[in-house]
Short mmCIF file of the C-alpha atoms (twelve columns), coordinates in Angstrom:
data_MODEL
# 
_entry.id   MODEL 
# 
loop_
_atom_site.group_PDB 
_atom_site.id 
_atom_site.type_symbol 
_atom_site.label_atom_id 
_atom_site.label_alt_id 
_atom_site.label_comp_id 
_atom_site.label_asym_id 
_atom_site.label_seq_id 
_atom_site.Cartn_x 
_atom_site.Cartn_y 
_atom_site.Cartn_z 
_atom_site.pdbx_PDB_model_num 
ATOM 1   C CA . MET A 1   -1.956  57.505 29.283 1 
ATOM 2   C CA . LEU A 2   -2.872  55.915 26.008 1 
ATOM 3   C CA . ALA A 3   -1.554  52.567 25.065 1 
ATOM 4   C CA . VAL A 4   0.067   51.599 21.849 1 
ATOM 5   C CA . GLY A 5   1.351   48.277 20.365 1 
ATOM 6   C CA . VAL A 6   0.420   45.258 18.426 1 
ATOM 7   C CA . ARG A 7   -1.782  42.054 18.988 1 
ATOM 8   C CA . GLY A 8   0.074   39.390 20.776 1 
ATOM 9   C CA . ALA A 9   3.417   41.226 21.497 1 
ATOM 10  C CA . ALA A 10  5.372   40.671 24.746 1 
ATOM 11  C CA . TRP A 11  5.934   44.524 24.787 1 
ATOM 12  C CA . ARG A 12  3.585   47.515 25.107 1 
ATOM 13  C CA . GLY A 13  4.076   51.041 24.831 1 
ATOM 14  C CA . GLU A 14  2.229   54.071 26.404 1 
ATOM 15  C CA . VAL A 15  1.895   57.610 25.586 1 
ATOM 16  C CA . THR A 16  1.598   60.553 28.179 1 
ATOM 17  C CA . PRO A 17  -0.788  63.275 27.638 1 
ATOM 18  C CA . TRP A 18  1.930   65.417 26.156 1 
ATOM 19  C CA . GLY A 19  3.722   62.987 23.845 1 
ATOM 20  C CA . ASP A 20  6.332   61.326 25.722 1 
ATOM 21  C CA . VAL A 21  6.491   57.336 24.863 1 
ATOM 22  C CA . LEU A 22  7.054   54.976 27.718 1 
ATOM 23  C CA . VAL A 23  7.691   51.203 27.265 1 
ATOM 24  C CA . ASP A 24  7.108   49.133 30.586 1 
ATOM 25  C CA . GLY A 25  6.502   52.284 32.443 1 
ATOM 26  C CA . GLU A 26  10.072  53.793 31.771 1 
ATOM 27  C CA . VAL A 27  10.308  57.078 29.708 1 
ATOM 28  C CA . ARG A 28  11.948  55.822 26.203 1 
ATOM 29  C CA . LEU A 29  11.597  59.243 24.282 1 
ATOM 30  C CA . ARG A 30  10.741  62.817 24.864 1 
ATOM 31  C CA . TRP A 31  10.210  65.422 21.925 1 
ATOM 32  C CA . PHE A 32  10.594  69.158 21.679 1 
ATOM 33  C CA . ILE A 33  10.007  71.615 19.100 1 
ATOM 34  C CA . ALA A 34  12.157  74.415 17.851 1 
ATOM 35  C CA . ALA A 35  9.822   76.952 16.136 1 
ATOM 36  C CA . ASP A 36  10.279  80.378 14.587 1 
ATOM 37  C CA . ASP A 37  9.898   82.012 17.987 1 
ATOM 38  C CA . ARG A 38  11.246  79.528 20.779 1 
ATOM 39  C CA . TRP A 39  11.656  75.987 21.986 1 
ATOM 40  C CA . TYR A 40  8.479   74.174 22.652 1 
ATOM 41  C CA . GLU A 41  8.616   71.475 25.431 1 
ATOM 42  C CA . PRO A 42  5.053   69.646 25.193 1 
ATOM 43  C CA . ALA A 43  5.174   68.583 28.725 1 
ATOM 44  C CA . ARG A 44  4.790   72.217 29.517 1 
ATOM 45  C CA . GLU A 45  2.786   73.694 26.919 1 
ATOM 46  C CA . THR A 46  -0.966  74.710 27.492 1 
ATOM 47  C CA . THR A 47  -1.937  74.268 23.791 1 
ATOM 48  C CA . VAL A 48  -1.480  70.534 23.827 1 
ATOM 49  C CA . ARG A 49  -4.224  68.354 22.395 1 
ATOM 50  C CA . GLN A 50  -4.325  64.770 22.126 1 
ATOM 51  C CA . ARG A 51  -6.714  61.998 20.488 1 
ATOM 52  C CA . GLN A 52  -6.735  58.354 19.415 1 
ATOM 53  C CA . ILE A 53  -7.167  58.305 15.619 1 
ATOM 54  C CA . SER A 54  -10.471 56.545 14.973 1 
ATOM 55  C CA . GLY A 55  -10.355 55.024 18.478 1 
ATOM 56  C CA . VAL A 56  -7.485  52.485 17.632 1 
ATOM 57  C CA . PRO A 57  -4.037  52.645 19.326 1 
ATOM 58  C CA . ILE A 58  -2.614  55.294 17.291 1 
ATOM 59  C CA . VAL A 59  -2.022  58.637 19.574 1 
ATOM 60  C CA . GLU A 60  -2.007  61.875 17.859 1 
ATOM 61  C CA . THR A 61  -0.670  64.914 19.971 1 
ATOM 62  C CA . ARG A 62  -0.735  68.372 18.543 1 
ATOM 63  C CA . VAL A 63  1.217   71.582 19.971 1 
ATOM 64  C CA . LYS A 64  0.340   75.056 18.741 1 
ATOM 65  C CA . VAL A 65  3.485   76.909 17.020 1 
ATOM 66  C CA . PRO A 66  3.493   79.815 15.066 1 
ATOM 67  C CA . GLY A 67  1.439   79.217 11.710 1 
ATOM 68  C CA . GLY A 68  -0.245  75.994 13.052 1 
ATOM 69  C CA . ASP A 69  0.595   72.797 14.703 1 
ATOM 70  C CA . ALA A 70  3.515   70.500 15.264 1 
ATOM 71  C CA . VAL A 71  1.760   67.040 15.167 1 
ATOM 72  C CA . GLN A 72  3.014   63.876 16.852 1 
ATOM 73  C CA . ARG A 73  1.551   60.329 15.859 1 
ATOM 74  C CA . VAL A 74  2.803   57.242 17.656 1 
ATOM 75  C CA . TYR A 75  1.782   53.736 17.141 1 
ATOM 76  C CA . GLY A 76  3.121   49.993 17.069 1 
ATOM 77  C CA . VAL A 77  3.904   47.983 14.339 1 
ATOM 78  C CA . ALA A 78  4.819   44.263 13.936 1 
ATOM 79  C CA . ASN A 79  7.360   44.411 11.205 1 
ATOM 80  C CA . PHE A 80  10.840  43.392 11.698 1 
ATOM 81  C CA . GLY A 81  9.988   41.964 15.251 1 
ATOM 82  C CA . GLY A 82  8.037   45.023 16.238 1 
ATOM 83  C CA . ALA A 83  8.594   48.509 16.692 1 
ATOM 84  C CA . ILE A 84  7.061   51.718 18.100 1 
ATOM 85  C CA . VAL A 85  7.003   54.454 15.508 1 
ATOM 86  C CA . VAL A 86  6.921   58.245 16.148 1 
ATOM 87  C CA . GLU A 87  5.807   60.439 13.151 1 
ATOM 88  C CA . ILE A 88  6.208   64.280 13.291 1 
ATOM 89  C CA . TYR A 89  4.264   66.110 10.852 1 
ATOM 90  C CA . ASN A 90  4.577   69.975 10.340 1 
ATOM 91  C CA . ASP A 91  1.143   71.270 9.997  1 
ATOM 92  C CA . SER A 92  2.231   74.870 9.982  1 
ATOM 93  C CA . SER A 93  3.036   77.444 7.315  1 
ATOM 94  C CA . LEU A 94  6.821   77.732 8.858  1 
ATOM 95  C CA . PRO A 95  9.698   75.237 8.940  1 
ATOM 96  C CA . PHE A 96  10.535  74.151 12.487 1 
ATOM 97  C CA . ALA A 97  13.014  71.413 14.011 1 
ATOM 98  C CA . VAL A 98  12.270  68.418 16.240 1 
ATOM 99  C CA . ALA A 99  14.589  67.138 18.930 1 
ATOM 100 C CA . PHE A 100 14.605  63.919 20.765 1 
ATOM 101 C CA . ASP A 101 16.384  63.155 24.134 1 
ATOM 102 C CA . ARG A 102 18.307  60.354 22.731 1 
ATOM 103 C CA . SER A 103 20.159  58.996 19.854 1 
ATOM 104 C CA . ASP A 104 19.737  55.286 19.741 1 
ATOM 105 C CA . ILE A 105 16.655  55.667 17.709 1 
ATOM 106 C CA . SER A 106 16.124  54.801 13.904 1 
ATOM 107 C CA . SER A 107 15.547  57.825 11.673 1 
ATOM 108 C CA . MET A 108 14.885  58.440 8.014  1 
ATOM 109 C CA . ARG A 109 17.824  60.699 7.740  1 
ATOM 110 C CA . ALA A 110 21.076  61.863 9.795  1 
ATOM 111 C CA . PRO A 111 20.499  64.373 12.561 1 
ATOM 112 C CA . SER A 112 21.698  67.897 12.123 1 
ATOM 113 C CA . PRO A 113 25.374  68.186 12.688 1 
ATOM 114 C CA . THR A 114 24.937  71.241 14.684 1 
ATOM 115 C CA . GLY A 115 23.259  69.361 17.514 1 
ATOM 116 C CA . VAL A 116 20.686  70.761 19.864 1 
ATOM 117 C CA . GLN A 117 21.145  74.384 20.631 1 
ATOM 118 C CA . GLY A 118 19.160  76.911 22.847 1 
ATOM 119 C CA . ILE A 119 17.708  74.287 25.360 1 
ATOM 120 C CA . ASP A 120 19.162  72.160 27.911 1 
ATOM 121 C CA . LEU A 121 18.735  68.573 26.888 1 
ATOM 122 C CA . PRO A 122 20.894  65.283 27.390 1 
ATOM 123 C CA . SER A 123 24.411  65.386 25.399 1 
ATOM 124 C CA . SER A 124 22.868  62.370 23.516 1 
ATOM 125 C CA . SER A 125 19.989  64.336 22.078 1 
ATOM 126 C CA . VAL A 126 19.523  64.775 18.270 1 
ATOM 127 C CA . VAL A 127 17.674  67.338 16.275 1 
ATOM 128 C CA . PHE A 128 16.089  67.249 12.893 1 
ATOM 129 C CA . PRO A 129 14.643  69.820 10.504 1 
ATOM 130 C CA . VAL A 130 11.068  69.400 9.480  1 
ATOM 131 C CA . GLY A 131 9.943   71.558 6.436  1 
ATOM 132 C CA . HIS A 132 6.322   73.074 5.892  1 
ATOM 133 C CA . HIS A 133 3.990   70.248 5.632  1 
ATOM 134 C CA . ALA A 134 6.658   67.462 5.789  1 
ATOM 135 C CA . THR A 135 6.952   64.400 8.001  1 
ATOM 136 C CA . MET A 136 9.739   63.232 10.029 1 
ATOM 137 C CA . ARG A 137 9.693   59.374 11.139 1 
ATOM 138 C CA . VAL A 138 11.736  57.842 13.898 1 
ATOM 139 C CA . ALA A 139 11.338  54.165 15.409 1 
ATOM 140 C CA . ILE A 140 12.137  52.467 18.582 1 
ATOM 141 C CA . ARG A 141 12.939  48.910 17.624 1 
ATOM 142 C CA . MET A 142 11.670  46.526 20.249 1 
ATOM 143 C CA . SER A 143 12.549  42.872 21.218 1 
ATOM 144 C CA . ALA A 144 10.473  40.053 22.546 1 
ATOM 145 C CA . ASN A 145 11.104  41.091 26.074 1 
ATOM 146 C CA . GLY A 146 10.531  44.694 25.410 1 
ATOM 147 C CA . GLN A 147 13.999  45.827 25.407 1 
ATOM 148 C CA . THR A 148 15.365  47.974 22.456 1 
ATOM 149 C CA . ARG A 149 17.197  46.370 19.482 1 
ATOM 150 C CA . SER A 150 19.677  47.352 16.901 1 
ATOM 151 C CA . GLN A 151 18.634  50.318 14.779 1 
ATOM 152 C CA . PHE A 152 16.626  49.818 11.559 1 
ATOM 153 C CA . SER A 153 18.234  50.499 8.178  1 
ATOM 154 C CA . THR A 154 17.006  53.381 6.307  1 
ATOM 155 C CA . ASN A 155 15.143  50.866 3.854  1 
ATOM 156 C CA . GLU A 156 13.685  48.976 6.535  1 
ATOM 157 C CA . LEU A 157 12.369  52.128 8.414  1 
ATOM 158 C CA . GLU A 158 10.882  53.485 5.077  1 
ATOM 159 C CA . ALA A 159 9.249   50.174 4.710  1 
ATOM 160 C CA . LEU A 160 7.477   50.467 8.027  1 
ATOM 161 C CA . PRO A 161 3.717   50.981 7.474  1 
ATOM 162 C CA . SER A 162 2.038   54.507 7.768  1 
ATOM 163 C CA . PHE A 163 -0.303  55.513 10.614 1 
ATOM 164 C CA . GLU A 164 -3.228  55.260 7.764  1 
ATOM 165 C CA . GLN A 165 -2.291  51.787 7.141  1 
ATOM 166 C CA . VAL A 166 -2.069  50.850 10.718 1 
ATOM 167 C CA . GLU A 167 -5.426  52.585 11.382 1 
ATOM 168 C CA . ARG A 168 -7.013  50.327 8.502  1 
ATOM 169 C CA . GLY A 169 -5.431  47.279 9.996  1 
ATOM 170 C CA . TRP A 170 -6.980  47.728 13.362 1 
ATOM 171 C CA . LEU A 171 -10.410 48.747 11.874 1 
ATOM 172 C CA . GLY A 172 -10.220 45.789 9.675  1 
ATOM 173 C CA . ALA A 173 -9.407  43.470 12.465 1 
ATOM 174 C CA . LEU A 174 -12.262 44.677 14.557 1 
ATOM 175 C CA . GLN A 175 -14.687 44.041 11.907 1 
ATOM 176 C CA . ILE A 176 -13.470 40.556 11.164 1 
ATOM 177 C CA . SER A 177 -13.734 39.788 14.843 1 
ATOM 178 C CA . SER A 178 -17.236 40.879 15.264 1 
ATOM 179 C CA . ARG A 179 -19.482 43.744 14.315 1 
ATOM 180 C CA . VAL A 180 -21.673 45.811 16.492 1 
ATOM 181 C CA . ASP A 181 -23.797 48.760 15.442 1 
ATOM 182 C CA . VAL A 182 -24.436 51.673 17.882 1 
ATOM 183 C CA . PRO A 183 -26.390 54.550 17.294 1 
ATOM 184 C CA . GLU A 184 -24.131 57.355 18.374 1 
ATOM 185 C CA . VAL A 185 -20.569 58.203 17.011 1 
ATOM 186 C CA . SER A 186 -19.234 58.713 20.601 1 
ATOM 187 C CA . TRP A 187 -20.527 55.264 21.658 1 
ATOM 188 C CA . THR A 188 -18.818 53.818 18.403 1 
ATOM 189 C CA . THR A 189 -15.487 55.310 19.412 1 
ATOM 190 C CA . LEU A 190 -15.777 54.058 22.835 1 
ATOM 191 C CA . LEU A 191 -16.479 50.709 21.781 1 
ATOM 192 C CA . THR A 192 -13.595 50.658 19.582 1 
ATOM 193 C CA . GLN A 193 -11.088 51.919 22.146 1 
ATOM 194 C CA . ASN A 194 -12.089 49.149 24.452 1 
ATOM 195 C CA . ARG A 195 -11.926 46.572 22.029 1 
ATOM 196 C CA . CYS A 196 -8.549  47.629 20.955 1 
ATOM 197 C CA . GLN A 197 -7.401  47.385 24.459 1 
ATOM 198 C CA . ILE A 198 -8.572  43.820 24.812 1 
ATOM 199 C CA . LEU A 199 -6.611  42.980 21.828 1 
ATOM 200 C CA . LEU A 200 -3.658  44.691 23.152 1 
ATOM 201 C CA . SER A 201 -4.009  42.520 26.338 1 
ATOM 202 C CA . GLU A 202 -4.159  39.313 24.654 1 
ATOM 203 C CA . PRO A 203 -1.677  36.769 26.092 1 
ATOM 204 C CA . GLN A 204 1.302   35.691 24.092 1 
ATOM 205 C CA . ILE A 205 1.155   32.126 23.407 1 
ATOM 206 C CA . PHE A 206 4.382   30.080 23.032 1 
ATOM 207 C CA . ASN A 207 5.196   26.638 21.586 1 
ATOM 208 C CA . SER A 208 6.593   24.360 24.340 1 
ATOM 209 C CA . GLN A 209 7.733   21.956 21.939 1 
# 
């Protein structure tokens, strides 16, 4: 599994090879796609591909759907006490819907009033339409001890950094801390991944006074 988070935080998330989000080893969020032909459960699909963007703690998971891909990006932010952000991007020529298996998440808009239909999910599950080349964002708000907190307001959620901003932040932090030039791109990515893991593992320093 691949780690996501922010430097110095007491919490840390992980993403399974099919895009489920875990915190402290517990599954916190699963995702499902209702495409033009059927429901897609990433944990069971053979077309799942996953990578770390630029080698930093941003995990992109792609699932093949009619006309293209359903793309999930997961990353951590420090804003408002910390959160794990999940972005769903419709990289296909057709609209689809994304379902999450719990409702205690912050979302950019209200879920579909018709609820989840055609797949057996927990009663608390929610579903959102995602148009062609549109992005849907939800977030799991974290507290200092790794537990979820109250949900974000719409304005707070919209103010959270995009994955591109988080990518630039991580790469900038690595350049400030040190710079190492290596001859091959594969070695550069591997070096970036390991340096980010070290930064994610930095101990939290508390003031005892």
